[in-house]
PDB file of C-alpha atoms and ligand atoms in Angstrom:
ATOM      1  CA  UNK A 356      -1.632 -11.228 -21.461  1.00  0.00           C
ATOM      2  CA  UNK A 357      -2.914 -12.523 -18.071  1.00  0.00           C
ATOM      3  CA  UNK A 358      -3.339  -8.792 -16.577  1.00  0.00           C
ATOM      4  CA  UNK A 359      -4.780  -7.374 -19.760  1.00  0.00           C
ATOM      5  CA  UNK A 360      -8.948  -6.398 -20.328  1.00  0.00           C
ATOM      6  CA  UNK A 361      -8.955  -8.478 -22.975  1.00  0.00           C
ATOM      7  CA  UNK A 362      -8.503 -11.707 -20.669  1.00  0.00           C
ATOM      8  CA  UNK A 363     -10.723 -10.797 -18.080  1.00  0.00           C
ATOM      9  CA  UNK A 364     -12.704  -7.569 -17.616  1.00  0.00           C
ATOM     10  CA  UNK A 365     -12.507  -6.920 -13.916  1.00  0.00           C
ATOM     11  CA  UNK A 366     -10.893  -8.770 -11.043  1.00  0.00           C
ATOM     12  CA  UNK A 367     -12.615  -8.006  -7.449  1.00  0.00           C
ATOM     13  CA  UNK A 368     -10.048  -8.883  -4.294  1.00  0.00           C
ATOM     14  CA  UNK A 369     -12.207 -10.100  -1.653  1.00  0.00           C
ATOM     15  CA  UNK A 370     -10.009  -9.890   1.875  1.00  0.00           C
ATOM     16  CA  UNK A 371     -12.626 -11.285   4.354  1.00  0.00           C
ATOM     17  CA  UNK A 372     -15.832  -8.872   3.887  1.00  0.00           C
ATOM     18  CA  UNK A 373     -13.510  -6.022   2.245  1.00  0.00           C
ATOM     19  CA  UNK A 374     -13.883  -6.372  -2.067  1.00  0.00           C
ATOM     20  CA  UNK A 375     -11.073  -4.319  -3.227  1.00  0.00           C
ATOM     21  CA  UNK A 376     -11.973  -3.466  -6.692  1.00  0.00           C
ATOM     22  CA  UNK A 377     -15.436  -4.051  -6.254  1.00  0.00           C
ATOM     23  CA  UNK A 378     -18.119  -1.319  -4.692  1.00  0.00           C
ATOM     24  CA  UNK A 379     -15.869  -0.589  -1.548  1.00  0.00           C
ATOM     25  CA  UNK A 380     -13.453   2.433  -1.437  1.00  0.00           C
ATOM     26  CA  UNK A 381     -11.135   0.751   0.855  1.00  0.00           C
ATOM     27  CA  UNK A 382      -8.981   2.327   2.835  1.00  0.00           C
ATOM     28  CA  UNK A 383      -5.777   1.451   4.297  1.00  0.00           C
ATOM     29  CA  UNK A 384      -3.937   2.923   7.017  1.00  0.00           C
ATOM     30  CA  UNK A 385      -1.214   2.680   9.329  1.00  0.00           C
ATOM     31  CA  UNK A 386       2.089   3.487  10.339  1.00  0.00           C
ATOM     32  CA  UNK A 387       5.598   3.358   7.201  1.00  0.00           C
ATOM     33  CA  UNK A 388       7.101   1.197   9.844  1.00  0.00           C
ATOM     34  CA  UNK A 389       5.688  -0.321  13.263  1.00  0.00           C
ATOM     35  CA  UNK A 390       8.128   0.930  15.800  1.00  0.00           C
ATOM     36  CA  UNK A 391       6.374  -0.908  19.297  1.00  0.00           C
ATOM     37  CA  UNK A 392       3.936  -2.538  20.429  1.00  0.00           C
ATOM     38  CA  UNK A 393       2.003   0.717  21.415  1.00  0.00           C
ATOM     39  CA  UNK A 394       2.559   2.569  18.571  1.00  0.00           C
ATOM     40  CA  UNK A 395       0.430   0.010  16.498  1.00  0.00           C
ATOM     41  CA  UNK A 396      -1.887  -0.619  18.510  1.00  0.00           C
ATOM     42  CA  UNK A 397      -3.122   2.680  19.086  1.00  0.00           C
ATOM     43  CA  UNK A 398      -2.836   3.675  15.594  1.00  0.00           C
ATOM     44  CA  UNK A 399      -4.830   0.643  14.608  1.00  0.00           C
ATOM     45  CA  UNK A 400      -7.812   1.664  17.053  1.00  0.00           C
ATOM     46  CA  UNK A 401      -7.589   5.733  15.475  1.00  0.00           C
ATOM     47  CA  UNK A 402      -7.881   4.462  11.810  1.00  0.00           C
ATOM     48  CA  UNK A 403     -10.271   1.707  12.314  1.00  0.00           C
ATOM     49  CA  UNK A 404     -12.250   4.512  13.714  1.00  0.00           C
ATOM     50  CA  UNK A 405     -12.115   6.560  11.145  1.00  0.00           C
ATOM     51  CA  UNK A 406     -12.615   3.965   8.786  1.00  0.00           C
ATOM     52  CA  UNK A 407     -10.320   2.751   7.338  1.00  0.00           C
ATOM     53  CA  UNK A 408     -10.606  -1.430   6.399  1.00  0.00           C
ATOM     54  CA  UNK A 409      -6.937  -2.588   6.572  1.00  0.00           C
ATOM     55  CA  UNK A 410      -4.052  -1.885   8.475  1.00  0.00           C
ATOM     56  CA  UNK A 411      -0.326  -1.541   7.058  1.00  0.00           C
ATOM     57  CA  UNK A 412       3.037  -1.339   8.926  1.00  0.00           C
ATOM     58  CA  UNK A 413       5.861  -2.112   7.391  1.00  0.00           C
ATOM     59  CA  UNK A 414       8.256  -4.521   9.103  1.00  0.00           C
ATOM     60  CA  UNK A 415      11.154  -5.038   6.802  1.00  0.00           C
ATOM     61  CA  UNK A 416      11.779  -1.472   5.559  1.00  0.00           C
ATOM     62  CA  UNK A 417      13.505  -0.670   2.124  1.00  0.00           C
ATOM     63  CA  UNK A 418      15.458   2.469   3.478  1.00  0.00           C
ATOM     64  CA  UNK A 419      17.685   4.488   1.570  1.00  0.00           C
ATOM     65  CA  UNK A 420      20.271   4.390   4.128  1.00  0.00           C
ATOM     66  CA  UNK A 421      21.690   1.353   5.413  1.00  0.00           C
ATOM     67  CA  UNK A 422      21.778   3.686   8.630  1.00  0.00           C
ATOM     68  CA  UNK A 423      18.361   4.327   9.126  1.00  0.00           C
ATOM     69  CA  UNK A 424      15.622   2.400  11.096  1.00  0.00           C
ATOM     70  CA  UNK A 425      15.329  -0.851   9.216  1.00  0.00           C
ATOM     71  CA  UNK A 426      12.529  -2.315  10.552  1.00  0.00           C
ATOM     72  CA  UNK A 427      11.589  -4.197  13.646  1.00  0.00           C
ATOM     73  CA  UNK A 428      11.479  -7.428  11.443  1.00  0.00           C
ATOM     74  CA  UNK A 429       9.382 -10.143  12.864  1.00  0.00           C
ATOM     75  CA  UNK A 430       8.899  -8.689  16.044  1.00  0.00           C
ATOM     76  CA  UNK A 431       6.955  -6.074  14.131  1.00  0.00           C
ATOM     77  CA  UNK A 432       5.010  -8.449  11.906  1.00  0.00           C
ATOM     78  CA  UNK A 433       3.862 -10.019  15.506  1.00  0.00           C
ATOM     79  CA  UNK A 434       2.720  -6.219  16.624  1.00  0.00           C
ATOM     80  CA  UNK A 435       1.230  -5.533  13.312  1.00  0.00           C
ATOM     81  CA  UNK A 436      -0.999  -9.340  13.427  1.00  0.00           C
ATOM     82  CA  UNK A 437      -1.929  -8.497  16.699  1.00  0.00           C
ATOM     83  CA  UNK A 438      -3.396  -4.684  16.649  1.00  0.00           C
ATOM     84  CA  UNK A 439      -4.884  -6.467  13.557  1.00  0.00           C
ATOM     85  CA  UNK A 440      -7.016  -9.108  15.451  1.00  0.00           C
ATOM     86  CA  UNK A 441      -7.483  -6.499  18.272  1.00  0.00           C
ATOM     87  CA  UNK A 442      -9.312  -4.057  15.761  1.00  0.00           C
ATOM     88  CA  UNK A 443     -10.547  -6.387  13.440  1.00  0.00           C
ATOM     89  CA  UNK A 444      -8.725  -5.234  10.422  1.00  0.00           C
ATOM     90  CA  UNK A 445      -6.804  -7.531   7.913  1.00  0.00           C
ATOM     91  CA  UNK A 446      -3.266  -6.859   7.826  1.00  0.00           C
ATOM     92  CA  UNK A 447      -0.616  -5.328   4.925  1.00  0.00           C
ATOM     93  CA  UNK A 448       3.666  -5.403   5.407  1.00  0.00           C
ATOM     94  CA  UNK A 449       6.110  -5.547   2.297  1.00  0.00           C
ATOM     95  CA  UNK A 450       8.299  -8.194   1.942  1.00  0.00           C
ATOM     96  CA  UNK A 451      11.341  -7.521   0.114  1.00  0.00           C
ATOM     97  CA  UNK A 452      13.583 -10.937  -0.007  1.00  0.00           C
ATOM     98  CA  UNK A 453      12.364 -14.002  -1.093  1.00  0.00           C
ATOM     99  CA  UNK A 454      13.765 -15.630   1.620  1.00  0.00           C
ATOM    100  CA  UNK A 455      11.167 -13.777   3.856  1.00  0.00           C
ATOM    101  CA  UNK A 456       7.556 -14.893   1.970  1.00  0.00           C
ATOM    102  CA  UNK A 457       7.082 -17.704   4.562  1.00  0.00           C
ATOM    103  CA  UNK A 458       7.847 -15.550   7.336  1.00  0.00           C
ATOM    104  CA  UNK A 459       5.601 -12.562   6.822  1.00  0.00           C
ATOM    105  CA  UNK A 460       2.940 -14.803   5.085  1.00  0.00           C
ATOM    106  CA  UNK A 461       2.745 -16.402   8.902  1.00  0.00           C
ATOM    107  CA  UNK A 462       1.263 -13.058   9.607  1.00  0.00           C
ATOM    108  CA  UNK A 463       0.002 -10.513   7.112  1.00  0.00           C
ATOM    109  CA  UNK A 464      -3.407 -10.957   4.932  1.00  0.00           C
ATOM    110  CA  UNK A 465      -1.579  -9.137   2.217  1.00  0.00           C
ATOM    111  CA  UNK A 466       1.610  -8.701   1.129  1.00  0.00           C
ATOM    112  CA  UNK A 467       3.163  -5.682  -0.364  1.00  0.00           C
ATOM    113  CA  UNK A 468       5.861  -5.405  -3.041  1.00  0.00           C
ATOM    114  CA  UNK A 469       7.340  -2.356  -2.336  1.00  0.00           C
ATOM    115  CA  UNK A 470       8.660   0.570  -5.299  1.00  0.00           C
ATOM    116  CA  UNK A 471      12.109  -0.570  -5.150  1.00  0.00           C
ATOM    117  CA  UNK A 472      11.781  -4.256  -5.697  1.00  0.00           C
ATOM    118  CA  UNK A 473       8.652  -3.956  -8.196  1.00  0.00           C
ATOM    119  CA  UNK A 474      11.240  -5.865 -10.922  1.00  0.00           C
ATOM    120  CA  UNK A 475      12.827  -7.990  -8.227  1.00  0.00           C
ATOM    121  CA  UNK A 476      11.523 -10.596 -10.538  1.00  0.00           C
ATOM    122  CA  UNK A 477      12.993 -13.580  -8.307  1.00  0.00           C
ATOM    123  CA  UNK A 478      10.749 -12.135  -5.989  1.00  0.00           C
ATOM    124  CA  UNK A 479       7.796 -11.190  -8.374  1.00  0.00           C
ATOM    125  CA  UNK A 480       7.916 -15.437  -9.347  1.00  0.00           C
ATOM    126  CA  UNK A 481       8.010 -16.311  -5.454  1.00  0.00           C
ATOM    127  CA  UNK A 482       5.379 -14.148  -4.624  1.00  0.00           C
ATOM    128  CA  UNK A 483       3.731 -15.437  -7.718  1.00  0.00           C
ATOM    129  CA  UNK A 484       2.850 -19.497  -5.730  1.00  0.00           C
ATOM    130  CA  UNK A 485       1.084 -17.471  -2.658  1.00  0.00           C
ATOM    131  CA  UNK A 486      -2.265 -17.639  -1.904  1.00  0.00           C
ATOM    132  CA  UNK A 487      -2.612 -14.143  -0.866  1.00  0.00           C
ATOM    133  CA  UNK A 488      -3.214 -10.860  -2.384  1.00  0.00           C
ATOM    134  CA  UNK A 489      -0.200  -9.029  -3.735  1.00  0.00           C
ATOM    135  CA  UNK A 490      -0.211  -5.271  -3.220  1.00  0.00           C
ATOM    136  CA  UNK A 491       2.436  -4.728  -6.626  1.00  0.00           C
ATOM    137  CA  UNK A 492       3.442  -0.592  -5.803  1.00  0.00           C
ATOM    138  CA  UNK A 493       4.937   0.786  -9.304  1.00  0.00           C
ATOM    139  CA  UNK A 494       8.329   1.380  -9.794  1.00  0.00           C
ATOM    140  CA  UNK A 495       9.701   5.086  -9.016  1.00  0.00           C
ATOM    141  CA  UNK A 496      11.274   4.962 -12.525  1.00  0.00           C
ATOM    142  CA  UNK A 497       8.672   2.229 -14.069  1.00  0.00           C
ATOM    143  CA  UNK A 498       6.503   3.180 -17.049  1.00  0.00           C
ATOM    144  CA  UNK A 499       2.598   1.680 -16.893  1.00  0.00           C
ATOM    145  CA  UNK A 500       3.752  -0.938 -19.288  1.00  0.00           C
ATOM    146  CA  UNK A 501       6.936  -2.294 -17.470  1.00  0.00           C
ATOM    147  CA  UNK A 502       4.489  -2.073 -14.105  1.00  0.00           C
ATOM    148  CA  UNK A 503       1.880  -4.355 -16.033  1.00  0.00           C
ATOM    149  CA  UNK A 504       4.901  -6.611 -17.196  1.00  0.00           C
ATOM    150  CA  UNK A 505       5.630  -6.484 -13.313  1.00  0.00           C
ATOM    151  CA  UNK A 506       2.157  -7.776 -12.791  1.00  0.00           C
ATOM    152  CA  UNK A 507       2.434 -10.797 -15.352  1.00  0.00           C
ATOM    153  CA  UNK A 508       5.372 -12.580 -13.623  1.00  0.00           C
ATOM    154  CA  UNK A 509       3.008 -12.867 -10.507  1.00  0.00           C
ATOM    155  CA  UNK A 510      -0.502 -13.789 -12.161  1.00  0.00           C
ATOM    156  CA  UNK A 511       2.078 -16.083 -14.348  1.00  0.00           C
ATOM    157  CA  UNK A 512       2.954 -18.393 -11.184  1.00  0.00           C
ATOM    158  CA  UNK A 513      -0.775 -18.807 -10.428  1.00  0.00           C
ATOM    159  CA  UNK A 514      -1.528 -16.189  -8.214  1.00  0.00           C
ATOM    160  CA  UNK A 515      -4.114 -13.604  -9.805  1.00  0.00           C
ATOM    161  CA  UNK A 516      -5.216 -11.927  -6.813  1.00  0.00           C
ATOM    162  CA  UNK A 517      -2.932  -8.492  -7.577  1.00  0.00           C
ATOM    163  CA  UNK A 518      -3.832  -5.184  -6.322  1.00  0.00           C
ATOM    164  CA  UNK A 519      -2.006  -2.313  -8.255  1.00  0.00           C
ATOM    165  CA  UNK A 520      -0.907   1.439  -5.851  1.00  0.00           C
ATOM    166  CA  UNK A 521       0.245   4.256  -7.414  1.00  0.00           C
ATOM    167  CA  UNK A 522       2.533   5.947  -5.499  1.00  0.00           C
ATOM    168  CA  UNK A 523       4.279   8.256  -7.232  1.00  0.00           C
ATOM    169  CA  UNK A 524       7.323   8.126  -9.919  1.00  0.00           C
ATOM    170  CA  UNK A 525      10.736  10.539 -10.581  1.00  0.00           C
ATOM    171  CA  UNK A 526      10.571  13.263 -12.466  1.00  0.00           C
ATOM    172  CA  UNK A 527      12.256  16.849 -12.535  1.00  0.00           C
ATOM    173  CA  UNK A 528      10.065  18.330 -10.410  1.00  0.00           C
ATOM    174  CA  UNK A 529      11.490  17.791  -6.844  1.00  0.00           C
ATOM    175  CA  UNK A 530       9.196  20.334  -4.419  1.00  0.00           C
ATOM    176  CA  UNK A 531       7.268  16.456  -4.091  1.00  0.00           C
ATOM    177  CA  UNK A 532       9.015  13.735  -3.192  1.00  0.00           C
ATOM    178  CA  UNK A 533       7.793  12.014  -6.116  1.00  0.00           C
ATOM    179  CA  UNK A 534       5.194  13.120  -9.058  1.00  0.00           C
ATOM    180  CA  UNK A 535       2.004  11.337  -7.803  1.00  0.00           C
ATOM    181  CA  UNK A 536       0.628  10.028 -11.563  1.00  0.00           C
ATOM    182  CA  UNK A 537      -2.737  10.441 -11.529  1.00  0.00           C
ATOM    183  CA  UNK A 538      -3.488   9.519 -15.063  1.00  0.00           C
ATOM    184  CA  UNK A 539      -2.425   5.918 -14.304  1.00  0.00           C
ATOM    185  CA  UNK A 540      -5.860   4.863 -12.991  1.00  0.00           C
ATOM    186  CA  UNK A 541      -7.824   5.659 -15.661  1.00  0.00           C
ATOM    187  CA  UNK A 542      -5.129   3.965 -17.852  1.00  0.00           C
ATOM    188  CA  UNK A 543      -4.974   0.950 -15.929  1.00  0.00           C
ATOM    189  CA  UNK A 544      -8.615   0.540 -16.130  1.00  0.00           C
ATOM    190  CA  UNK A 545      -8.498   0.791 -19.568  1.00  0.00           C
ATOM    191  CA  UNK A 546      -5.146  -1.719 -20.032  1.00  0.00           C
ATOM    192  CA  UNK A 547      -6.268  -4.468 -17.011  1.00  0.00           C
ATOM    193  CA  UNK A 548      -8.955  -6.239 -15.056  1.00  0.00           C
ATOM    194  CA  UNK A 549      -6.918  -5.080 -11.671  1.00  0.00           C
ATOM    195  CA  UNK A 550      -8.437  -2.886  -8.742  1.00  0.00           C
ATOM    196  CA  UNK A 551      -5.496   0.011  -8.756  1.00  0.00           C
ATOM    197  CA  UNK A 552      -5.681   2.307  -5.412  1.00  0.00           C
ATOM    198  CA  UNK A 553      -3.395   5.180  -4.682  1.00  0.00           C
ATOM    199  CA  UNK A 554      -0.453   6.115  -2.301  1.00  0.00           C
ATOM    200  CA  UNK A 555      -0.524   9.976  -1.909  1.00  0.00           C
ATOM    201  CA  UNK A 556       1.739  10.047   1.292  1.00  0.00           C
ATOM    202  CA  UNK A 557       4.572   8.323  -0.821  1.00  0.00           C
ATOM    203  CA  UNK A 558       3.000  10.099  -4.253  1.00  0.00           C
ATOM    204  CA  UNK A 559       3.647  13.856  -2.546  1.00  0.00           C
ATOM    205  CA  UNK A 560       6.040  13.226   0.378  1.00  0.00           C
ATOM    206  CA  UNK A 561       4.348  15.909   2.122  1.00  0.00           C
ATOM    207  CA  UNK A 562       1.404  15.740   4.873  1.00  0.00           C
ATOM    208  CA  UNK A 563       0.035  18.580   3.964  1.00  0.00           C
ATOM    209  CA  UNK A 564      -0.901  17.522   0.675  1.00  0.00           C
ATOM    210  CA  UNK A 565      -2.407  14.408   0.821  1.00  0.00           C
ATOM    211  CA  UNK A 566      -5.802  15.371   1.640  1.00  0.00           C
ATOM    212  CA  UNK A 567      -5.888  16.918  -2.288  1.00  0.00           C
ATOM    213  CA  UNK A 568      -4.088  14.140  -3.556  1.00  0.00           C
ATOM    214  CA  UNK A 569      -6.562  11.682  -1.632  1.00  0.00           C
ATOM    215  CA  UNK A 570      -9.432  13.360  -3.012  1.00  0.00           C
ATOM    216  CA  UNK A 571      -8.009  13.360  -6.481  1.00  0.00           C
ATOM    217  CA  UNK A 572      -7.637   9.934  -6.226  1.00  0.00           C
ATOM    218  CA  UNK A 573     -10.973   9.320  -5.410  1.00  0.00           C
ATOM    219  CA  UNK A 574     -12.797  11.537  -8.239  1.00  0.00           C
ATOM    220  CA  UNK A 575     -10.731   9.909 -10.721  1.00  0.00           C
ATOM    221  CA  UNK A 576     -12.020   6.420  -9.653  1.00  0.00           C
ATOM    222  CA  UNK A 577      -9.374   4.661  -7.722  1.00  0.00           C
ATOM    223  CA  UNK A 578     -10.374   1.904  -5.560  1.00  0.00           C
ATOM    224  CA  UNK A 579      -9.094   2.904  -2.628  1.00  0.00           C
ATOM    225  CA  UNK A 580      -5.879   4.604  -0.400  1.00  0.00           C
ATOM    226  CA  UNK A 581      -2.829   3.449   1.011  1.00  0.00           C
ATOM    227  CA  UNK A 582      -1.816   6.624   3.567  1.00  0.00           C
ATOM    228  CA  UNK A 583       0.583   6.645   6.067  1.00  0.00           C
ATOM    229  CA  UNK A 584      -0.737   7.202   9.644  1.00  0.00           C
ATOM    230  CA  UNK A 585       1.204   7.910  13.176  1.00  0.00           C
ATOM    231  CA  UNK A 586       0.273   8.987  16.797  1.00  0.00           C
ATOM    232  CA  UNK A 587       3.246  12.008  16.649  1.00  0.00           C
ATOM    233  CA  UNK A 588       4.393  12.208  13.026  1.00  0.00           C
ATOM    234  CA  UNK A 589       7.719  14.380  14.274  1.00  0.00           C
ATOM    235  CA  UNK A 590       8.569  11.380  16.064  1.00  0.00           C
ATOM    236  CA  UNK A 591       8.155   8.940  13.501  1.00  0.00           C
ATOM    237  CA  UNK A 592      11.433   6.544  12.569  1.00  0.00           C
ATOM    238  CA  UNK A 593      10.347   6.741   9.051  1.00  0.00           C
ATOM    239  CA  UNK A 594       8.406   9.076   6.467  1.00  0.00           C
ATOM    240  CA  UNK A 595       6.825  11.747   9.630  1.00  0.00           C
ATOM    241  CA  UNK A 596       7.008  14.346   7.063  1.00  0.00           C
ATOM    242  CA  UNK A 597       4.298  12.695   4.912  1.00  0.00           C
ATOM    243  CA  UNK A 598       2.474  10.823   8.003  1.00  0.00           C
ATOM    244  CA  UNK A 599      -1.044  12.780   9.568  1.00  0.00           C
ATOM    245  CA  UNK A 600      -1.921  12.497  13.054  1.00  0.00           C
ATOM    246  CA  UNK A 601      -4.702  11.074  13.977  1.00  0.00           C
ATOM    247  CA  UNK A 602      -7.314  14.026  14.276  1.00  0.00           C
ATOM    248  CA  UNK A 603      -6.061  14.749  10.208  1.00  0.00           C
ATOM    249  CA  UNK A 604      -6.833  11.466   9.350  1.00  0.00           C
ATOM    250  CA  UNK A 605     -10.443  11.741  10.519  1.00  0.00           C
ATOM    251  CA  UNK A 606     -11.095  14.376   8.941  1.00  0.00           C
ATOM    252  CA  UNK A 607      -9.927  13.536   5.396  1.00  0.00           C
ATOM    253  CA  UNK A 608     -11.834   9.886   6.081  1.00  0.00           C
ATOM    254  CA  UNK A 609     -15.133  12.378   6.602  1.00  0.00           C
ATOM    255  CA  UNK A 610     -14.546  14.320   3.905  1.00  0.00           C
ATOM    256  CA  UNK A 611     -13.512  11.315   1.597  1.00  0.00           C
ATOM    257  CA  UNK A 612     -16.661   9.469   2.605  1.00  0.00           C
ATOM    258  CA  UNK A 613     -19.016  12.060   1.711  1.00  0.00           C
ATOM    259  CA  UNK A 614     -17.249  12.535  -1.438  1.00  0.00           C
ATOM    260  CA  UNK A 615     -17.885   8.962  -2.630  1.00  0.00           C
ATOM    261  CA  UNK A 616     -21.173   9.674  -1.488  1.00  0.00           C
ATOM    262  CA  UNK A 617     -21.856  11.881  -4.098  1.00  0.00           C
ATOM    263  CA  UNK A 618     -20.088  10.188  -6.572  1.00  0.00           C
TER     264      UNK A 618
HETATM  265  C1  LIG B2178       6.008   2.108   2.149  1.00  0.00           C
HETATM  266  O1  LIG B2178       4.850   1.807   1.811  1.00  0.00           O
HETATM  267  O2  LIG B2178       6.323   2.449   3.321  1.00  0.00           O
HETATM  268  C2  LIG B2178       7.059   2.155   1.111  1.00  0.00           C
HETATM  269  C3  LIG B2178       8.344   1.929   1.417  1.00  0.00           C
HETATM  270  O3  LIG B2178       6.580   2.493  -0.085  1.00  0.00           O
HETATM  271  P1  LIG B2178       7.291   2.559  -1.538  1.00  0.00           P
HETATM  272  O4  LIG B2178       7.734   1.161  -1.815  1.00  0.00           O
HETATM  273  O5  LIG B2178       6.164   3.019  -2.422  1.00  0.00           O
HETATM  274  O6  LIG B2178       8.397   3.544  -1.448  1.00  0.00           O
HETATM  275 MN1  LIG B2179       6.756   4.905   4.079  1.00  0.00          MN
END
């Protein structure tokens, strides 16, 4: 297999001067879904404080509801490109149709394959002929294997720049808003050559918990953190119960930082 140790023994992304995978614990930050202009913006110039590398936003959002906020679509990819050149930061937004790679490829460094569509395989093969890094998030019902398998259809087509997040799967226990599996670092280390990095605002659903599941994350050798980030979580469109403010973020960043540190 293309993904497995066995073919390769370690894969670094390089994104500009950021190596994901490599020495870096890179952090990325931003908002679930860019809402304006503003919003981005001045979340992009808090986390790029803090320090985080890379900026997310998500533009074309997989909600549950075909009620809720969707997504500002393009418009938001624009906002999103542009608090990314203001700050510096390379640029993350899932795409979720294949009819939409060209479109958010015109404006994100990296694109993310979101939970839902992580055996969208029509999607997995398109995504597969880009020559950008893939952010592949596992499935909220997918075991490590099918997630690998997941992996395969991309590095198949030719791309083998794939980035791995675990962000949480289903299980019984519903006081989280999904199990965040910890264990699946270690055990994709051990399977593939692929920097893996964990979610832990999808993985626990809850703000208050994500500086522990952060620092978990980080003792058990991830490569870095996707976490969700917005100016006045209670006002957020999407996901304010598992977004910090700004002055939270900071201080996990510190605290993360010094951790590595004495790693
Ligand atoms: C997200 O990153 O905002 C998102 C929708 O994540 P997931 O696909 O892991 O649910
Ligand atoms: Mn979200």
């Amino acid at each position: 297999k293309l993904v497995g140790k066995a073919h390769k023994d370690k894969t670094i992304i390089k994104v500009r001067d950021i190596e994901i995978g490599g020495n870096d614990f890179v952090i990325i930050a931003g908002p679930c879904a860019v809402e304006s202009e503003r919003q981005v913006m001045e979340t992009a110039m808090a986390v790029k404080n803090a320090g985080a590398r890379i900026l997310r936003g998500g533009a074309f959002k997989p909600r549950t509801s075909p009620y809720a906020f969707q997504g500002l679509g393009e418009e938001g990819l624009k906002y999103l490109h542009h608090a990314g050149q203001a700050t510096d930061m390379p640029v993350i937004s899932e795409v979720m149709d294949p009819r939409d790679v060209e479109i958010v490829g015109k404006y994100v460094d990296i694109f993310q394959i979101g939970s839902r569509n992580m055996q969208n395989f029509s999607l997995l093969r398109e995504i597969g002929k880009v020559k950008k890094p893939v952010l592949l998030k596992r499935g909220m019902a997918a075991t490590i294997e099918e997630w690998l398998s997941a992996a395969e259809y991309i590095v198949l087509e030719g791309n083998k720049q794939v980035i791995l997040c675990e962000r949480g799967i289903r299980t019984f226990e519903n006081y989280t808003r999904n199990t965040l599996d910890l264990m699946a670092v270690p055990i994709i280390k051990q399977l593939s050559h692929f920097p893996i990095i964990v979610d832990p605002s999808h993985g626990t659903g809850r703000e208050e918990l994500v500086a522990s599941a952060s620092k978990a994350a980080v003792a058990i050798g991830a490569d870095g953190l996707m976490v969700e980030v917005h100016p006045c979580p209670n006002e957020a469109l999407s996901d304010g119960r598992q977004s910090l403010d700004f002055s939270k973020f900071h201080k996990l960043c510190k605290n993360l930082f010094a951790m590595k540190d004495c790693l």
